Amino acid sequence: MILNEAVRLVEEGRSVTLPVDGRSMRPFIIGGRESVVLQQPEALKVGDVVLAWVENRRYVVHRIIRLDGEQVTLMGDGNIRGIEQCQRRDIRALATHVVDASGQRHDLYAPWRRRAARLWWWLRPIRRYLLYIYIKVKGLK
């Protein structure tokens, strides 16, 4: 499995660029069009985008929304209310950049992206409508 190999390389200290699929990180990461650059996680914090093993059965690239000791709560930016729980040891990599379809790398933690992610968190009650508009404007499925 490609994800297991990516995790192995990250554990060896290498940086890995991994294409992402799915809709759960819209509008910040577009599945099927963009990739993420993964590195070894260090000091995790709320707001980090991570590759995590959840439910003892699958990997997700989602944002940390809560840290409580060893317990980590994750939520995809494109999710309306669904969350996942895992342990710190289940965080396999930190996403540092998103790579767009033209190959340009964009820092996931640039100041404007951090502010946008915080604002997006507070817009949870109306995300459904904002995502609908975003999808129509961008011509996504």
mmCIF file with all atom_site columns, C-alpha atoms in Angstrom, residues 9-111:
data_model
loop_
_atom_site.group_PDB
_atom_site.id
_atom_site.type_symbol
_atom_site.label_atom_id
_atom_site.label_alt_id
_atom_site.label_comp_id
_atom_site.label_asym_id
_atom_site.label_entity_id
_atom_site.label_seq_id
_atom_site.pdbx_PDB_ins_code
_atom_site.Cartn_x
_atom_site.Cartn_y
_atom_site.Cartn_z
_atom_site.occupancy
_atom_site.B_iso_or_equiv
_atom_site.pdbx_formal_charge
_atom_site.auth_seq_id
_atom_site.auth_comp_id
_atom_site.auth_asym_id
_atom_site.auth_atom_id
_atom_site.pdbx_PDB_model_num
ATOM 1   C CA . LEU A 1 9   ? 9.784   7.087  4.408   1.00 0.00 ? 9   LEU A CA 1
ATOM 2   C CA . VAL A 1 10  ? 8.559   9.840  6.748   1.00 0.00 ? 10  VAL A CA 1
ATOM 3   C CA . GLU A 1 11  ? 9.656   7.750  9.755   1.00 0.00 ? 11  GLU A CA 1
ATOM 4   C CA . GLU A 1 12  ? 13.121  7.580  8.147   1.00 0.00 ? 12  GLU A CA 1
ATOM 5   C CA . GLY A 1 13  ? 13.195  11.381 8.124   1.00 0.00 ? 13  GLY A CA 1
ATOM 6   C CA . ARG A 1 14  ? 12.369  11.891 4.474   1.00 0.00 ? 14  ARG A CA 1
ATOM 7   C CA . SER A 1 15  ? 9.878   14.362 3.049   1.00 0.00 ? 15  SER A CA 1
ATOM 8   C CA . VAL A 1 16  ? 7.139   12.718 0.957   1.00 0.00 ? 16  VAL A CA 1
ATOM 9   C CA . THR A 1 17  ? 4.720   14.312 -1.502  1.00 0.00 ? 17  THR A CA 1
ATOM 10  C CA . LEU A 1 18  ? 1.449   12.406 -1.487  1.00 0.00 ? 18  LEU A CA 1
ATOM 11  C CA . PRO A 1 19  ? -1.559  12.990 -3.741  1.00 0.00 ? 19  PRO A CA 1
ATOM 12  C CA . VAL A 1 20  ? -4.774  13.376 -1.783  1.00 0.00 ? 20  VAL A CA 1
ATOM 13  C CA . ASP A 1 21  ? -8.230  12.179 -2.676  1.00 0.00 ? 21  ASP A CA 1
ATOM 14  C CA . GLY A 1 22  ? -11.612 12.994 -1.257  1.00 0.00 ? 22  GLY A CA 1
ATOM 15  C CA . ARG A 1 23  ? -13.457 16.139 -0.312  1.00 0.00 ? 23  ARG A CA 1
ATOM 16  C CA . SER A 1 24  ? -12.909 16.383 3.402   1.00 0.00 ? 24  SER A CA 1
ATOM 17  C CA . MET A 1 25  ? -10.245 19.119 3.337   1.00 0.00 ? 25  MET A CA 1
ATOM 18  C CA . ARG A 1 26  ? -11.948 21.545 0.968   1.00 0.00 ? 26  ARG A CA 1
ATOM 19  C CA . PRO A 1 27  ? -11.422 24.428 0.465   1.00 0.00 ? 27  PRO A CA 1
ATOM 20  C CA . PHE A 1 28  ? -7.800  24.287 1.699   1.00 0.00 ? 28  PHE A CA 1
ATOM 21  C CA . ILE A 1 29  ? -6.766  21.038 -0.035  1.00 0.00 ? 29  ILE A CA 1
ATOM 22  C CA . ILE A 1 30  ? -8.548  19.831 -3.169  1.00 0.00 ? 30  ILE A CA 1
ATOM 23  C CA . GLY A 1 31  ? -8.639  16.052 -3.419  1.00 0.00 ? 31  GLY A CA 1
ATOM 24  C CA . GLY A 1 32  ? -7.875  14.638 -6.842  1.00 0.00 ? 32  GLY A CA 1
ATOM 25  C CA . ARG A 1 33  ? -6.069  17.827 -7.885  1.00 0.00 ? 33  ARG A CA 1
ATOM 26  C CA . GLU A 1 34  ? -3.548  18.564 -5.169  1.00 0.00 ? 34  GLU A CA 1
ATOM 27  C CA . SER A 1 35  ? -0.928  16.793 -3.077  1.00 0.00 ? 35  SER A CA 1
ATOM 28  C CA . VAL A 1 36  ? 0.479   17.352 0.391   1.00 0.00 ? 36  VAL A CA 1
ATOM 29  C CA . VAL A 1 37  ? 4.100   17.355 1.486   1.00 0.00 ? 37  VAL A CA 1
ATOM 30  C CA . LEU A 1 38  ? 4.521   15.188 4.586   1.00 0.00 ? 38  LEU A CA 1
ATOM 31  C CA . GLN A 1 39  ? 7.288   15.283 7.179   1.00 0.00 ? 39  GLN A CA 1
ATOM 32  C CA . GLN A 1 40  ? 7.925   13.821 10.600  1.00 0.00 ? 40  GLN A CA 1
ATOM 33  C CA . PRO A 1 41  ? 5.600   15.345 13.168  1.00 0.00 ? 41  PRO A CA 1
ATOM 34  C CA . GLU A 1 42  ? 7.283   17.132 16.037  1.00 0.00 ? 42  GLU A CA 1
ATOM 35  C CA . ALA A 1 43  ? 5.471   19.309 18.560  1.00 0.00 ? 43  ALA A CA 1
ATOM 36  C CA . LEU A 1 44  ? 1.853   18.921 17.494  1.00 0.00 ? 44  LEU A CA 1
ATOM 37  C CA . LYS A 1 45  ? -0.554  21.796 17.962  1.00 0.00 ? 45  LYS A CA 1
ATOM 38  C CA . VAL A 1 46  ? -4.170  22.636 17.273  1.00 0.00 ? 46  VAL A CA 1
ATOM 39  C CA . GLY A 1 47  ? -4.495  23.731 13.655  1.00 0.00 ? 47  GLY A CA 1
ATOM 40  C CA . ASP A 1 48  ? -1.870  21.333 12.283  1.00 0.00 ? 48  ASP A CA 1
ATOM 41  C CA . VAL A 1 49  ? -2.849  19.248 9.259   1.00 0.00 ? 49  VAL A CA 1
ATOM 42  C CA . VAL A 1 50  ? -1.712  15.673 9.815   1.00 0.00 ? 50  VAL A CA 1
ATOM 43  C CA . LEU A 1 51  ? -1.778  12.196 8.335   1.00 0.00 ? 51  LEU A CA 1
ATOM 44  C CA . ALA A 1 52  ? -3.324  10.018 11.030  1.00 0.00 ? 52  ALA A CA 1
ATOM 45  C CA . TRP A 1 53  ? -4.329  6.388  11.446  1.00 0.00 ? 53  TRP A CA 1
ATOM 46  C CA . VAL A 1 54  ? -7.910  6.433  12.762  1.00 0.00 ? 54  VAL A CA 1
ATOM 47  C CA . GLU A 1 55  ? -10.421 3.824  13.841  1.00 0.00 ? 55  GLU A CA 1
ATOM 48  C CA . ASN A 1 56  ? -7.635  1.222  13.549  1.00 0.00 ? 56  ASN A CA 1
ATOM 49  C CA . ARG A 1 57  ? -8.492  0.913  9.863   1.00 0.00 ? 57  ARG A CA 1
ATOM 50  C CA . ARG A 1 58  ? -7.776  3.969  7.691   1.00 0.00 ? 58  ARG A CA 1
ATOM 51  C CA . TYR A 1 59  ? -5.602  7.002  7.134   1.00 0.00 ? 59  TYR A CA 1
ATOM 52  C CA . VAL A 1 60  ? -6.964  10.552 6.962   1.00 0.00 ? 60  VAL A CA 1
ATOM 53  C CA . VAL A 1 61  ? -5.377  13.912 6.249   1.00 0.00 ? 61  VAL A CA 1
ATOM 54  C CA . HIS A 1 62  ? -7.285  16.192 8.625   1.00 0.00 ? 62  HIS A CA 1
ATOM 55  C CA . ARG A 1 63  ? -6.735  19.164 10.891  1.00 0.00 ? 63  ARG A CA 1
ATOM 56  C CA . ILE A 1 64  ? -6.154  18.825 14.640  1.00 0.00 ? 64  ILE A CA 1
ATOM 57  C CA . ILE A 1 65  ? -8.991  20.579 16.461  1.00 0.00 ? 65  ILE A CA 1
ATOM 58  C CA . ARG A 1 66  ? -8.220  19.435 20.015  1.00 0.00 ? 66  ARG A CA 1
ATOM 59  C CA . LEU A 1 67  ? -5.305  17.984 21.970  1.00 0.00 ? 67  LEU A CA 1
ATOM 60  C CA . ASP A 1 68  ? -6.066  16.474 25.370  1.00 0.00 ? 68  ASP A CA 1
ATOM 61  C CA . GLY A 1 69  ? -3.044  14.641 26.725  1.00 0.00 ? 69  GLY A CA 1
ATOM 62  C CA . GLU A 1 70  ? -2.523  11.675 24.403  1.00 0.00 ? 70  GLU A CA 1
ATOM 63  C CA . GLN A 1 71  ? -5.991  12.056 22.844  1.00 0.00 ? 71  GLN A CA 1
ATOM 64  C CA . VAL A 1 72  ? -6.195  13.910 19.512  1.00 0.00 ? 72  VAL A CA 1
ATOM 65  C CA . THR A 1 73  ? -9.422  15.084 17.871  1.00 0.00 ? 73  THR A CA 1
ATOM 66  C CA . LEU A 1 74  ? -9.379  15.673 14.105  1.00 0.00 ? 74  LEU A CA 1
ATOM 67  C CA . MET A 1 75  ? -11.804 17.220 11.666  1.00 0.00 ? 75  MET A CA 1
ATOM 68  C CA . GLY A 1 76  ? -11.621 17.719 7.925   1.00 0.00 ? 76  GLY A CA 1
ATOM 69  C CA . ASP A 1 77  ? -12.044 21.329 6.830   1.00 0.00 ? 77  ASP A CA 1
ATOM 70  C CA . GLY A 1 78  ? -14.758 20.232 4.406   1.00 0.00 ? 78  GLY A CA 1
ATOM 71  C CA . ASN A 1 79  ? -16.685 18.298 7.045   1.00 0.00 ? 79  ASN A CA 1
ATOM 72  C CA . ILE A 1 80  ? -19.811 19.767 8.532   1.00 0.00 ? 80  ILE A CA 1
ATOM 73  C CA . ARG A 1 81  ? -19.658 17.952 11.875  1.00 0.00 ? 81  ARG A CA 1
ATOM 74  C CA . GLY A 1 82  ? -17.839 14.613 11.551  1.00 0.00 ? 82  GLY A CA 1
ATOM 75  C CA . ILE A 1 83  ? -14.751 14.179 13.714  1.00 0.00 ? 83  ILE A CA 1
ATOM 76  C CA . GLU A 1 84  ? -12.208 11.433 14.352  1.00 0.00 ? 84  GLU A CA 1
ATOM 77  C CA . GLN A 1 85  ? -10.297 10.528 17.482  1.00 0.00 ? 85  GLN A CA 1
ATOM 78  C CA . CYS A 1 86  ? -6.864  8.999  17.715  1.00 0.00 ? 86  CYS A CA 1
ATOM 79  C CA . GLN A 1 87  ? -3.858  8.879  19.978  1.00 0.00 ? 87  GLN A CA 1
ATOM 80  C CA . ARG A 1 88  ? -0.731  11.013 19.491  1.00 0.00 ? 88  ARG A CA 1
ATOM 81  C CA . ARG A 1 89  ? 1.145   7.872  18.470  1.00 0.00 ? 89  ARG A CA 1
ATOM 82  C CA . ASP A 1 90  ? -1.332  7.465  15.571  1.00 0.00 ? 90  ASP A CA 1
ATOM 83  C CA . ILE A 1 91  ? -0.214  10.750 13.997  1.00 0.00 ? 91  ILE A CA 1
ATOM 84  C CA . ARG A 1 92  ? 2.126   9.499  11.289  1.00 0.00 ? 92  ARG A CA 1
ATOM 85  C CA . ALA A 1 93  ? 3.088   12.740 9.535   1.00 0.00 ? 93  ALA A CA 1
ATOM 86  C CA . LEU A 1 94  ? 2.648   16.493 9.487   1.00 0.00 ? 94  LEU A CA 1
ATOM 87  C CA . ALA A 1 95  ? 1.487   18.082 6.225   1.00 0.00 ? 95  ALA A CA 1
ATOM 88  C CA . THR A 1 96  ? 3.664   21.154 5.656   1.00 0.00 ? 96  THR A CA 1
ATOM 89  C CA . HIS A 1 97  ? 2.722   22.240 2.146   1.00 0.00 ? 97  HIS A CA 1
ATOM 90  C CA . VAL A 1 98  ? 0.053   21.725 -0.449  1.00 0.00 ? 98  VAL A CA 1
ATOM 91  C CA . VAL A 1 99  ? 1.164   21.241 -4.055  1.00 0.00 ? 99  VAL A CA 1
ATOM 92  C CA . ASP A 1 100 ? -1.318  22.501 -6.635  1.00 0.00 ? 100 ASP A CA 1
ATOM 93  C CA . ALA A 1 101 ? -2.010  21.052 -10.082 1.00 0.00 ? 101 ALA A CA 1
ATOM 94  C CA . SER A 1 102 ? 0.725   23.213 -11.655 1.00 0.00 ? 102 SER A CA 1
ATOM 95  C CA . GLY A 1 103 ? 3.340   21.894 -9.207  1.00 0.00 ? 103 GLY A CA 1
ATOM 96  C CA . GLN A 1 104 ? 3.533   25.058 -7.085  1.00 0.00 ? 104 GLN A CA 1
ATOM 97  C CA . ARG A 1 105 ? 4.154   24.481 -3.365  1.00 0.00 ? 105 ARG A CA 1
ATOM 98  C CA . HIS A 1 106 ? 2.147   26.530 -0.887  1.00 0.00 ? 106 HIS A CA 1
ATOM 99  C CA . ASP A 1 107 ? 2.960   26.720 2.837   1.00 0.00 ? 107 ASP A CA 1
ATOM 100 C CA . LEU A 1 108 ? -0.004  25.364 4.805   1.00 0.00 ? 108 LEU A CA 1
ATOM 101 C CA . TYR A 1 109 ? 0.983   27.562 7.751   1.00 0.00 ? 109 TYR A CA 1
ATOM 102 C CA . ALA A 1 110 ? 1.483   30.913 6.038   1.00 0.00 ? 110 ALA A CA 1
ATOM 103 C CA . PRO A 1 111 ? -0.082  33.607 8.244   1.00 0.00 ? 111 PRO A CA 1
#
